[in-house]
Amino acid sequence: MIRAVFFDMDDTLYDTSGFAAIARQAAVKSMVHNGLKCSEEEGYSLLKDIIKEKGSNYDKHFNILTNEVNGKEDPLIIVNGIITYHNTKFAMLKLEPECFSILLYLKSKDYKVGLITNGKELKQWEKLVRLGVYPFFDDVVTSESVGVEKPDPEIFNIAMNRLNVTSGTSLMIGNSFESDIMGAYNAGIQSMIINSDLTQQQQKFLDEHNYQVKKLSSLIDLMQIL
């Protein structure tokens, strides 16, 4: 019997990929308007390369962009990029459909609810607070806070220990086959993948191991048979 449900954050509770691109484009537009010496298309292309090289959690993408284009860091240009990015991002931040009702259902049925997410501690908490769902979670495990990332089974073990549950009574819900599904599998946890395009090989693995491939809206029905 399932006693605890663990969620991934990005592209599971809300659509990260969709608004991130729009927010970055808006940021570059603002930077160009304030003195970044390139076109918006050139600036956005360079920014994508910088993010790919440094990773999405790096906090000085706009500094590097300004330095590469203008030959120096300009505080006015950088700050305009940062503010525009965050204003756009948080204006678009919203829960996936039915996410609130599902969290409410789980808490009403006395399931323990946890979050297992790769990312910066404060950034992930900020998202939970802005989305208005942090009260639903009994525990939040971020890779930064515990020093290990998904798909390493250790981060799943830490999350289970903190909620005092076992792998046999836990369910992981996420969008990444590698990080969420394979990480959970290697920790002995059942899982459910959502919002994901799968390869034939990945789909075959899921079929062979009886993993559920459903939308988040199917969780309530699923919980009644697990």
Short mmCIF file of C-alpha atoms in Angstrom, two decimals:
data_model
loop_
_atom_site.label_atom_id
_atom_site.label_comp_id
_atom_site.label_asym_id
_atom_site.label_seq_id
_atom_site.Cartn_x
_atom_site.Cartn_y
_atom_site.Cartn_z
CA MET A 1 0.00 0.00 0.00
CA ILE A 2 1.28 3.45 -0.93
CA ARG A 3 1.84 5.73 2.06
CA ALA A 4 3.93 8.50 0.50
CA VAL A 5 3.87 10.28 -2.85
CA PHE A 6 6.97 12.15 -4.00
CA PHE A 7 6.82 14.78 -6.74
CA ASP A 8 9.45 16.28 -8.98
CA MET A 9 9.24 20.07 -9.32
CA ASP A 10 10.10 21.45 -12.77
CA ASP A 11 7.83 20.40 -15.65
CA THR A 12 5.86 18.25 -13.21
CA LEU A 13 4.11 20.65 -10.85
CA TYR A 14 4.31 23.42 -13.43
CA ASP A 15 5.55 24.06 -16.97
CA THR A 16 9.18 25.14 -16.69
CA SER A 17 10.34 24.73 -20.27
CA GLY A 18 7.55 26.75 -21.84
CA PHE A 19 7.94 29.95 -19.86
CA ALA A 20 11.72 29.85 -19.43
CA ALA A 21 12.30 30.46 -23.13
CA ILE A 22 9.78 33.31 -23.21
CA ALA A 23 11.30 34.91 -20.10
CA ARG A 24 14.81 34.71 -21.55
CA GLN A 25 13.71 36.23 -24.84
CA ALA A 26 12.04 39.07 -22.95
CA ALA A 27 15.20 39.60 -20.90
CA VAL A 28 17.39 39.85 -24.00
CA LYS A 29 14.96 42.30 -25.59
CA SER A 30 15.21 44.52 -22.52
CA MET A 31 19.02 44.26 -22.50
CA VAL A 32 19.25 45.22 -26.16
CA HIS A 33 16.93 48.17 -25.53
CA ASN A 34 19.26 49.27 -22.72
CA GLY A 35 22.52 49.04 -24.61
CA LEU A 36 23.46 45.44 -25.42
CA LYS A 37 25.17 45.86 -28.80
CA CYS A 38 23.56 43.10 -30.83
CA SER A 39 20.23 42.11 -32.28
CA GLU A 40 17.66 40.33 -30.13
CA GLU A 41 18.14 37.17 -32.20
CA GLU A 42 21.92 37.24 -31.77
CA GLY A 43 21.64 37.94 -28.06
CA TYR A 44 19.18 35.13 -27.45
CA SER A 45 21.31 32.67 -29.42
CA LEU A 46 24.40 33.60 -27.37
CA LEU A 47 22.41 33.34 -24.14
CA LYS A 48 21.26 29.81 -25.01
CA ASP A 49 24.89 28.81 -25.62
CA ILE A 50 25.93 30.28 -22.27
CA ILE A 51 23.14 28.45 -20.43
CA LYS A 52 24.06 25.20 -22.17
CA GLU A 53 27.69 25.60 -21.10
CA LYS A 54 27.14 26.84 -17.54
CA GLY A 55 23.87 25.08 -16.68
CA SER A 56 20.49 26.58 -15.85
CA ASN A 57 21.29 27.05 -12.15
CA TYR A 58 24.30 29.30 -12.82
CA ASP A 59 23.48 32.84 -11.62
CA LYS A 60 25.58 35.04 -13.92
CA HIS A 61 24.35 34.23 -17.43
CA PHE A 62 23.58 37.88 -18.16
CA ASN A 63 26.98 39.01 -16.88
CA ILE A 64 28.73 36.74 -19.35
CA LEU A 65 26.41 37.76 -22.18
CA THR A 66 27.07 41.46 -21.60
CA ASN A 67 30.81 40.91 -21.34
CA GLU A 68 30.94 38.85 -24.54
CA VAL A 69 28.90 41.33 -26.57
CA ASN A 70 30.01 44.69 -25.16
CA GLY A 71 33.47 43.74 -23.94
CA LYS A 72 32.65 44.54 -20.32
CA GLU A 73 29.98 43.97 -17.68
CA ASP A 74 27.44 46.78 -17.56
CA PRO A 75 25.33 46.80 -14.35
CA LEU A 76 22.42 48.66 -15.98
CA ILE A 77 22.12 46.13 -18.82
CA ILE A 78 22.56 43.13 -16.51
CA VAL A 79 19.99 44.34 -13.97
CA ASN A 80 17.44 45.02 -16.73
CA GLY A 81 17.93 41.47 -17.95
CA ILE A 82 17.56 39.98 -14.48
CA ILE A 83 14.46 41.98 -13.54
CA THR A 84 12.72 41.38 -16.85
CA TYR A 85 13.50 37.66 -16.70
CA HIS A 86 12.11 37.24 -13.19
CA ASN A 87 9.08 39.47 -13.75
CA THR A 88 8.15 37.54 -16.89
CA LYS A 89 8.84 34.16 -15.32
CA PHE A 90 6.76 34.74 -12.22
CA ALA A 91 3.93 36.35 -14.18
CA MET A 92 3.64 33.06 -16.10
CA LEU A 93 4.21 30.73 -13.14
CA LYS A 94 1.16 28.55 -12.63
CA LEU A 95 0.35 25.01 -11.56
CA GLU A 96 -0.29 22.25 -14.05
CA PRO A 97 -4.04 21.64 -14.48
CA GLU A 98 -5.58 19.68 -11.58
CA CYS A 99 -2.35 19.79 -9.56
CA PHE A 100 -3.95 21.68 -6.67
CA SER A 101 -6.93 19.33 -6.46
CA ILE A 102 -4.62 16.29 -6.49
CA LEU A 103 -2.45 17.67 -3.68
CA LEU A 104 -5.62 18.43 -1.72
CA TYR A 105 -6.88 14.89 -2.32
CA LEU A 106 -3.62 13.31 -1.13
CA LYS A 107 -3.57 15.35 2.07
CA SER A 108 -7.25 14.65 2.74
CA LYS A 109 -6.50 10.92 2.55
CA ASP A 110 -3.54 11.24 4.92
CA TYR A 111 -0.84 10.40 2.37
CA LYS A 112 2.58 11.82 3.12
CA VAL A 113 3.63 14.18 0.34
CA GLY A 114 7.24 14.97 -0.48
CA LEU A 115 9.23 16.84 -3.11
CA ILE A 116 12.48 15.59 -4.62
CA THR A 117 14.08 18.14 -6.91
CA ASN A 118 17.43 18.99 -8.45
CA GLY A 119 18.25 22.65 -8.05
CA LYS A 120 19.09 25.50 -5.74
CA GLU A 121 17.44 25.40 -2.33
CA LEU A 122 16.12 28.97 -2.29
CA LYS A 123 15.02 28.93 -5.94
CA GLN A 124 12.95 25.78 -5.48
CA TRP A 125 11.39 27.04 -2.26
CA GLU A 126 10.55 30.33 -3.95
CA LYS A 127 8.64 28.45 -6.64
CA LEU A 128 6.68 26.48 -4.04
CA VAL A 129 5.74 29.64 -2.17
CA ARG A 130 4.79 31.56 -5.33
CA LEU A 131 2.70 28.60 -6.55
CA GLY A 132 0.97 28.54 -3.17
CA VAL A 133 1.47 24.81 -2.60
CA TYR A 134 4.24 24.61 0.01
CA PRO A 135 1.78 23.83 2.87
CA PHE A 136 0.88 20.55 1.13
CA PHE A 137 4.40 19.14 1.40
CA ASP A 138 5.56 17.28 4.47
CA ASP A 139 9.16 17.51 3.34
CA VAL A 140 11.21 19.06 0.54
CA VAL A 141 14.53 17.55 -0.57
CA THR A 142 16.68 19.61 -2.93
CA SER A 143 19.92 18.38 -4.45
CA GLU A 144 21.75 21.42 -3.10
CA SER A 145 20.62 20.77 0.48
CA VAL A 146 21.67 17.10 0.55
CA GLY A 147 24.65 17.16 -1.81
CA VAL A 148 23.39 14.55 -4.27
CA GLU A 149 21.26 14.77 -7.42
CA LYS A 150 18.68 12.61 -9.13
CA PRO A 151 19.01 9.99 -10.56
CA ASP A 152 21.34 8.92 -7.74
CA PRO A 153 19.25 6.55 -5.56
CA GLU A 154 20.68 8.18 -2.44
CA ILE A 155 18.52 11.30 -2.81
CA PHE A 156 15.42 9.07 -2.92
CA ASN A 157 16.64 7.16 0.14
CA ILE A 158 17.14 10.43 2.02
CA ALA A 159 13.62 11.55 1.13
CA MET A 160 12.09 8.25 2.27
CA ASN A 161 14.04 8.27 5.54
CA ARG A 162 12.88 11.78 6.31
CA LEU A 163 9.24 10.75 5.87
CA ASN A 164 9.81 7.41 7.61
CA VAL A 165 8.54 5.33 4.68
CA THR A 166 9.98 2.48 2.64
CA SER A 167 10.49 1.99 -1.09
CA GLY A 168 7.59 -0.46 -1.15
CA THR A 169 5.18 2.14 0.19
CA SER A 170 6.38 5.06 -1.95
CA LEU A 171 5.45 6.44 -5.37
CA MET A 172 7.55 8.90 -7.41
CA ILE A 173 5.94 11.23 -9.96
CA GLY A 174 8.05 13.12 -12.47
CA ASN A 175 8.60 14.04 -16.10
CA SER A 176 12.18 12.84 -16.64
CA PHE A 177 12.74 9.21 -17.61
CA GLU A 178 16.39 9.29 -16.54
CA SER A 179 16.20 11.41 -13.40
CA ASP A 180 12.81 10.49 -12.00
CA ILE A 181 11.88 7.07 -13.38
CA MET A 182 15.29 5.39 -13.49
CA GLY A 183 16.33 7.08 -10.25
CA ALA A 184 13.21 5.77 -8.53
CA TYR A 185 13.61 2.34 -10.13
CA ASN A 186 17.17 2.01 -8.81
CA ALA A 187 15.90 2.98 -5.36
CA GLY A 188 13.17 0.33 -5.58
CA ILE A 189 10.32 2.85 -5.84
CA GLN A 190 7.25 2.62 -8.08
CA SER A 191 6.92 5.60 -10.38
CA MET A 192 4.59 7.47 -12.69
CA ILE A 193 5.84 9.55 -15.62
CA ILE A 194 3.94 12.56 -16.94
CA ASN A 195 4.47 15.38 -19.45
CA SER A 196 7.15 13.45 -21.29
CA ASP A 197 7.87 12.29 -24.83
CA LEU A 198 9.34 8.79 -24.64
CA THR A 199 11.56 6.88 -27.02
CA GLN A 200 10.48 3.38 -28.08
CA GLN A 201 13.17 1.90 -25.86
CA GLN A 202 11.99 3.90 -22.86
CA GLN A 203 8.38 2.96 -23.52
CA LYS A 204 9.37 -0.71 -23.74
CA PHE A 205 11.12 -0.48 -20.37
CA LEU A 206 8.05 1.06 -18.79
CA ASP A 207 5.76 -1.57 -20.28
CA GLU A 208 7.98 -4.42 -19.09
CA HIS A 209 8.18 -3.08 -15.56
CA ASN A 210 4.49 -2.21 -15.25
CA TYR A 211 5.13 1.48 -14.75
CA GLN A 212 2.17 3.78 -15.20
CA VAL A 213 2.40 6.27 -18.06
CA LYS A 214 -0.45 8.66 -17.44
CA LYS A 215 -1.33 12.29 -17.02
CA LEU A 216 -1.34 13.82 -13.57
CA SER A 217 -5.14 13.88 -13.65
CA SER A 218 -5.13 10.06 -13.51
CA LEU A 219 -3.40 9.95 -10.14
CA ILE A 220 -6.55 9.83 -8.04
CA ASP A 221 -7.82 6.73 -9.83
CA LEU A 222 -4.36 5.17 -9.66
CA MET A 223 -4.07 5.70 -5.90
CA GLN A 224 -7.21 3.67 -5.33
CA ILE A 225 -5.60 0.51 -6.75
CA LEU A 226 -2.04 0.83 -5.44
#
